[in-house]
Tab-separated table of C-alpha atoms in Angstrom:
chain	number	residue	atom	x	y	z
A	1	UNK	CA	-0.548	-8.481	7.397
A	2	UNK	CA	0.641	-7.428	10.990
A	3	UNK	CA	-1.669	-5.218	12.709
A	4	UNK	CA	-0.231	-1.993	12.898
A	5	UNK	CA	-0.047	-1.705	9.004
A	6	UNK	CA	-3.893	-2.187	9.625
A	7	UNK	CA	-4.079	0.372	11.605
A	8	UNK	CA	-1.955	2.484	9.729
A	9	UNK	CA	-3.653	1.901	6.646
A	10	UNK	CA	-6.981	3.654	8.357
A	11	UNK	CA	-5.060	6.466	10.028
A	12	UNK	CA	-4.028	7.350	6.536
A	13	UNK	CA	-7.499	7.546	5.208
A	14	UNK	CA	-9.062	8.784	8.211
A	15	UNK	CA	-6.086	12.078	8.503
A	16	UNK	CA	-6.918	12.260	4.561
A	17	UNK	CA	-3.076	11.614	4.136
A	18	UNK	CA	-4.026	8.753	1.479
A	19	UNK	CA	-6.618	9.998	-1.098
A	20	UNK	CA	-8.226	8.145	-4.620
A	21	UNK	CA	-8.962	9.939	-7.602
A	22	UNK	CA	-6.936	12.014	-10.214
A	23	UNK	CA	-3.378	13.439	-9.233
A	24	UNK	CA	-0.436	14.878	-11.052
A	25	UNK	CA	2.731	13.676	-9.170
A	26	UNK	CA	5.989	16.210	-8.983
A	27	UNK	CA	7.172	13.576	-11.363
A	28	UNK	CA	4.875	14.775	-13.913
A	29	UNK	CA	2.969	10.936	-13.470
A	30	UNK	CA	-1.099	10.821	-13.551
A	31	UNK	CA	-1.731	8.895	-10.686
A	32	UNK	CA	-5.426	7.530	-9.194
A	33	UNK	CA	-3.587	7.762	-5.515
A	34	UNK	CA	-1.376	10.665	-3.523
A	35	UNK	CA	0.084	10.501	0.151
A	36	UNK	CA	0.768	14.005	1.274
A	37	UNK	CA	1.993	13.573	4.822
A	38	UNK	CA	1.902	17.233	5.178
A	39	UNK	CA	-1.818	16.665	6.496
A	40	UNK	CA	-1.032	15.522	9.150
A	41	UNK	CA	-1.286	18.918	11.919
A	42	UNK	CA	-2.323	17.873	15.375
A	43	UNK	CA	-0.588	16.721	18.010
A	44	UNK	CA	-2.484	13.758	18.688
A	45	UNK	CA	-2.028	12.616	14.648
A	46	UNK	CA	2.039	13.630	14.981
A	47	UNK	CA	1.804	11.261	18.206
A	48	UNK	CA	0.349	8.045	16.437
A	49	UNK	CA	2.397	8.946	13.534
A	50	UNK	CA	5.534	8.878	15.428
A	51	UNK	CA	4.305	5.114	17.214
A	52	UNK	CA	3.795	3.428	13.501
A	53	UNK	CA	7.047	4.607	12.511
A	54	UNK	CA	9.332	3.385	15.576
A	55	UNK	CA	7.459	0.481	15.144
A	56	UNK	CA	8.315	-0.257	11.230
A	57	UNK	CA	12.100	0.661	12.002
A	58	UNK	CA	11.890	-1.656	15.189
A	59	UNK	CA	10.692	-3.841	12.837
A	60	UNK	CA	13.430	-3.582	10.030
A	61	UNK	CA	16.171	-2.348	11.537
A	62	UNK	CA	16.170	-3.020	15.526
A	63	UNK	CA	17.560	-1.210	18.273
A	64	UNK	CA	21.437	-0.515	16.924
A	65	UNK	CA	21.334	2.748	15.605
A	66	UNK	CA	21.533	6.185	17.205
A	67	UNK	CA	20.519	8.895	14.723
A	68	UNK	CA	17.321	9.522	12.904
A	69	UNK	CA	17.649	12.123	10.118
A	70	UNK	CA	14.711	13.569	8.456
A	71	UNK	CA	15.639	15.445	6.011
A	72	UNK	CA	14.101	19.307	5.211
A	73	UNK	CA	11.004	20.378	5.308
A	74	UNK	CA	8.572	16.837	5.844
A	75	UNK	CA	11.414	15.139	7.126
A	76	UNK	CA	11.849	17.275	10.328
A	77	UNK	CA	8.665	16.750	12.709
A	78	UNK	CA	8.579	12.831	11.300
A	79	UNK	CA	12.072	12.551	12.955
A	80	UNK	CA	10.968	14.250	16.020
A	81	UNK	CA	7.909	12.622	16.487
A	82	UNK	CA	9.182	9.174	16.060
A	83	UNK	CA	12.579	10.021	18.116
A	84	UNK	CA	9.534	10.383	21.060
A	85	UNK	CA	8.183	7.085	19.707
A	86	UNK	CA	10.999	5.236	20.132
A	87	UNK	CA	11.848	6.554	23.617
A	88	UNK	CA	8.505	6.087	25.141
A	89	UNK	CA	8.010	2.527	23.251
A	90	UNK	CA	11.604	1.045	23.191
A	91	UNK	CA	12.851	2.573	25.983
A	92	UNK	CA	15.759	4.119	24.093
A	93	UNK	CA	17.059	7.198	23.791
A	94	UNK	CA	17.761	8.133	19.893
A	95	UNK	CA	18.974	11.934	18.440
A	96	UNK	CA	16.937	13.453	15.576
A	97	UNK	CA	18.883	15.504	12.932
A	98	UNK	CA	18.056	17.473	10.022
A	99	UNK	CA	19.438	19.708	7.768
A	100	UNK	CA	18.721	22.949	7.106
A	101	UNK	CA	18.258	23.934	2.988
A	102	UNK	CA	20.900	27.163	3.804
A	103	UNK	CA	23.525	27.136	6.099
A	104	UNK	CA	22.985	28.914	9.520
A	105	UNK	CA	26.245	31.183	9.574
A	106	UNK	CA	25.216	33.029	13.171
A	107	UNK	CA	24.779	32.450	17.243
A	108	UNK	CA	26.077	29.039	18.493
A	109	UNK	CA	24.628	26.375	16.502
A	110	UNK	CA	26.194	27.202	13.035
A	111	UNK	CA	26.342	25.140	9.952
A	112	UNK	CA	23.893	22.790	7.469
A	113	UNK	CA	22.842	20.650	10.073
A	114	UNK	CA	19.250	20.977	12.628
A	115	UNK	CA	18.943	18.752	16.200
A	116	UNK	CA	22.121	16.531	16.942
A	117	UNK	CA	25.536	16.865	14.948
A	118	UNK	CA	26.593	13.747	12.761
A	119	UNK	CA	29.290	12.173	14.793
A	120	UNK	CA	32.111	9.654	13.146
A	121	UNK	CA	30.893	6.022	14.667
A	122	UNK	CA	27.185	7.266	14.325
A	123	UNK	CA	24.422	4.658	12.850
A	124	UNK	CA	22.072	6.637	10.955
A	125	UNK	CA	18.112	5.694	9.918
A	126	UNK	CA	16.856	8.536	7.225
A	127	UNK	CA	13.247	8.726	7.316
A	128	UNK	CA	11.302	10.338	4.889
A	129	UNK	CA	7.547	10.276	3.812
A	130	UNK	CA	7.502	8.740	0.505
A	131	UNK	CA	9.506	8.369	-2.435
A	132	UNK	CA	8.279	7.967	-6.170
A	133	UNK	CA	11.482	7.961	-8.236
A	134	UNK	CA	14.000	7.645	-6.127
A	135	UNK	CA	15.448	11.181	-6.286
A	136	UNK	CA	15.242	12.683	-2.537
A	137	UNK	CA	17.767	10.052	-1.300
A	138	UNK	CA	20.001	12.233	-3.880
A	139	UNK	CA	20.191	15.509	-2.122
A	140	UNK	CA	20.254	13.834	1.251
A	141	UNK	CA	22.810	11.008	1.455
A	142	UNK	CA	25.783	13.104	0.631
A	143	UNK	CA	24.216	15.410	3.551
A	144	UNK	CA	24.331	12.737	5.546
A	145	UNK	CA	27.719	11.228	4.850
A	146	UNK	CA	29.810	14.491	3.823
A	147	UNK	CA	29.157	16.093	7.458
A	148	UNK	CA	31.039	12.764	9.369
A	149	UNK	CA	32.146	9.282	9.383
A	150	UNK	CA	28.561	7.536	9.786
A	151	UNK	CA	27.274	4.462	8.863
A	152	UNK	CA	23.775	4.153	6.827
A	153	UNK	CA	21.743	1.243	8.654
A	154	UNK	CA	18.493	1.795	6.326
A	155	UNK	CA	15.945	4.473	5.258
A	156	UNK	CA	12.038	4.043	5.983
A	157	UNK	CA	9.034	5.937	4.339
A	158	UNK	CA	5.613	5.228	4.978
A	159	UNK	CA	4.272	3.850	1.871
A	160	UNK	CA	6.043	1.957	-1.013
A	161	UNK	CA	4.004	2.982	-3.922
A	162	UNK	CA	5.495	0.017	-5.625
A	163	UNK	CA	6.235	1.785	-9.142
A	164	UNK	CA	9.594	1.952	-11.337
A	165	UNK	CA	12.081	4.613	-10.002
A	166	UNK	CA	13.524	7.157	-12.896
A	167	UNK	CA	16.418	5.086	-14.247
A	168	UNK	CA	15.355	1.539	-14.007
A	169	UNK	CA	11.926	-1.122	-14.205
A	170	UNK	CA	13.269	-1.953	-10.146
A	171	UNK	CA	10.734	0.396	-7.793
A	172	UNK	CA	12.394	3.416	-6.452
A	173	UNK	CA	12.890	1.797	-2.995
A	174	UNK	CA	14.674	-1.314	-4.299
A	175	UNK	CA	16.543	0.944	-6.756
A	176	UNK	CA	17.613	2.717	-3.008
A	177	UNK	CA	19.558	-0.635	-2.013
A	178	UNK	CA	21.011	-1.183	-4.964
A	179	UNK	CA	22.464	2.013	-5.598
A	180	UNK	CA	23.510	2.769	-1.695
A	181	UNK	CA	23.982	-0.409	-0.087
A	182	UNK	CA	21.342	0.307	2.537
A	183	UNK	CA	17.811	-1.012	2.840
A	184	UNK	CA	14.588	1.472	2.186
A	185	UNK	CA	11.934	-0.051	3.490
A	186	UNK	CA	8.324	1.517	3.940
A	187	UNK	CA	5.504	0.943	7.250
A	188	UNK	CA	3.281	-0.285	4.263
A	189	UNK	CA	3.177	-1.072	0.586
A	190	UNK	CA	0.644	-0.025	-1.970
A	191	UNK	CA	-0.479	-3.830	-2.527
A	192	UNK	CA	-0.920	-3.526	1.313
A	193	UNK	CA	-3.157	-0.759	0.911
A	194	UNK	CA	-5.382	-2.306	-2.061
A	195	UNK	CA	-5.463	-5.763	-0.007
A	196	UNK	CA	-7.242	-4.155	2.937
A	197	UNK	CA	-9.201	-1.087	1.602
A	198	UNK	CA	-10.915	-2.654	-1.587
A	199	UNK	CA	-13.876	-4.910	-1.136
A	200	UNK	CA	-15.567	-5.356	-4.902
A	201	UNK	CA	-18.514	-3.846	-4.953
A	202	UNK	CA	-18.384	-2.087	-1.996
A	203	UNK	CA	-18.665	1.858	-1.725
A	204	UNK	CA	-15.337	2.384	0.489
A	205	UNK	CA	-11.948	4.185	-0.032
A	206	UNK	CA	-11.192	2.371	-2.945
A	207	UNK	CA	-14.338	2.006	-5.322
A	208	UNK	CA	-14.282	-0.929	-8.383
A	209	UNK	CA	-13.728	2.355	-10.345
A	210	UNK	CA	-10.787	3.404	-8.294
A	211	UNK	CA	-9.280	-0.086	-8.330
A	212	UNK	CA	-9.242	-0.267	-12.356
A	213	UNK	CA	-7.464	2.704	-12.416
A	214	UNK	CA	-5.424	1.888	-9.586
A	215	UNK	CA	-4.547	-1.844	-12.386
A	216	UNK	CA	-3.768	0.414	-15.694
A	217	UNK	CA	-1.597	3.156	-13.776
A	218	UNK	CA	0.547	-0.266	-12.497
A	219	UNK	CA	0.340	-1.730	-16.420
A	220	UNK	CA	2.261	2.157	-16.939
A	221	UNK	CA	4.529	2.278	-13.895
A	222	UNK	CA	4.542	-1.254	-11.972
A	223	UNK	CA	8.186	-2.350	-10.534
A	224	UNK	CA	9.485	-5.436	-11.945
């Protein structure tokens, strides 16, 4: 495993982004795991953030793209924050754009979209937090391709939780690609996370307890 999903991993735990124990999911799932990337709140987390992101799409999807769109509310300051990233890291300048959930109809920047327009020509990365079934990618890619000519180049969340989407046994990422044409690719997986937080025995992030749980919720809701 590359180091910066290490790290990554940790920062997770440590901003109490990644938590074990009992949740219910907005898809009405019981699951022993949540990512809420909504805790992250200070600069210096939004900063490191932003660096693990650039570096995943770096990663996935190189330097040939010139538009990341995060879409409203999460969406927004990861877009921002990794539009920095990129800049300070890969020495390239990329627009962030979101879109607003009404349409501004006043002063001088009217319309659905937030940050940069959508220009025909423009290579787009959406970046999200996580998805669970699939459905976000919904709402936002006729956003994306009703306001111009773009092209799709991939989407990246931060974890793949690894579990069916809502209409098929593929996980909701893969079910992304097949669907769109585009890849959806995540900074880590949830096999990534097991792999380096559970140690049997041992009384860390993810206890024997948690990783039984962790098995039966996968014997539910593990992708093919």
């Amino acid at each position: 495993m590359e180091q910066y999903k290490k790290d990554f991993i940790e920062f997770m735990v440590e901003c109490r982004v990644l938590k074990f124990g009992s949740f219910t999911l907005k898809s009405g799932r019981h699951s022993p795991f949540f990512m809420n990337a909504g805790a992250y709140v200070t600069g210096s987390q939004l900063m490191r953030l932003g660096e693990f992101y650039a570096q995943a799409i770096h990663e996935n999807f190189g330097d040939d793209f010139d538009v990341l769109f995060g879409p409203a509310y999460k969406g927004i300051p990861l877009s921002v924050a990794t539009a920095i990233a990129y800049s300070r890291l890969y020495k390239k300048e990329i627009r962030y754009c979101s879109n607003r959930k009404e349409a501004k109809d006043h002063g001088a920047d009217t319309g659905i979209l937030l940050g940069s327009d959508l220009n025909d020509g423009d290579r787009v990365v959406i970046i999200e937090d996580v998805t669970t079934s699939g459905k976000s990618i919904e709402e936002t890619y006729p956003i994306v391709t009703g306001c111009a000519d773009v092209k799709i180049i991939g989407e990246i969340v931060s974890l793949n939780r690894e579990e069916r989407s809502a209409e098929s046994t593929a996980s909701a990422l893969d079910a992304i690609t097949a669907k769109y044409g585009f890849p959806a690719k995540a900074i880590v997986s949830m096999s990534e996370v097991v792999e380096a937080l559970y140690k049997p025995g041992a009384d860390g992030p993810i206890t024997d307890s948690i990783k039984a749980a962790i098995d039966e919720y996968y014997k539910d809701w593990g992708a093919d």
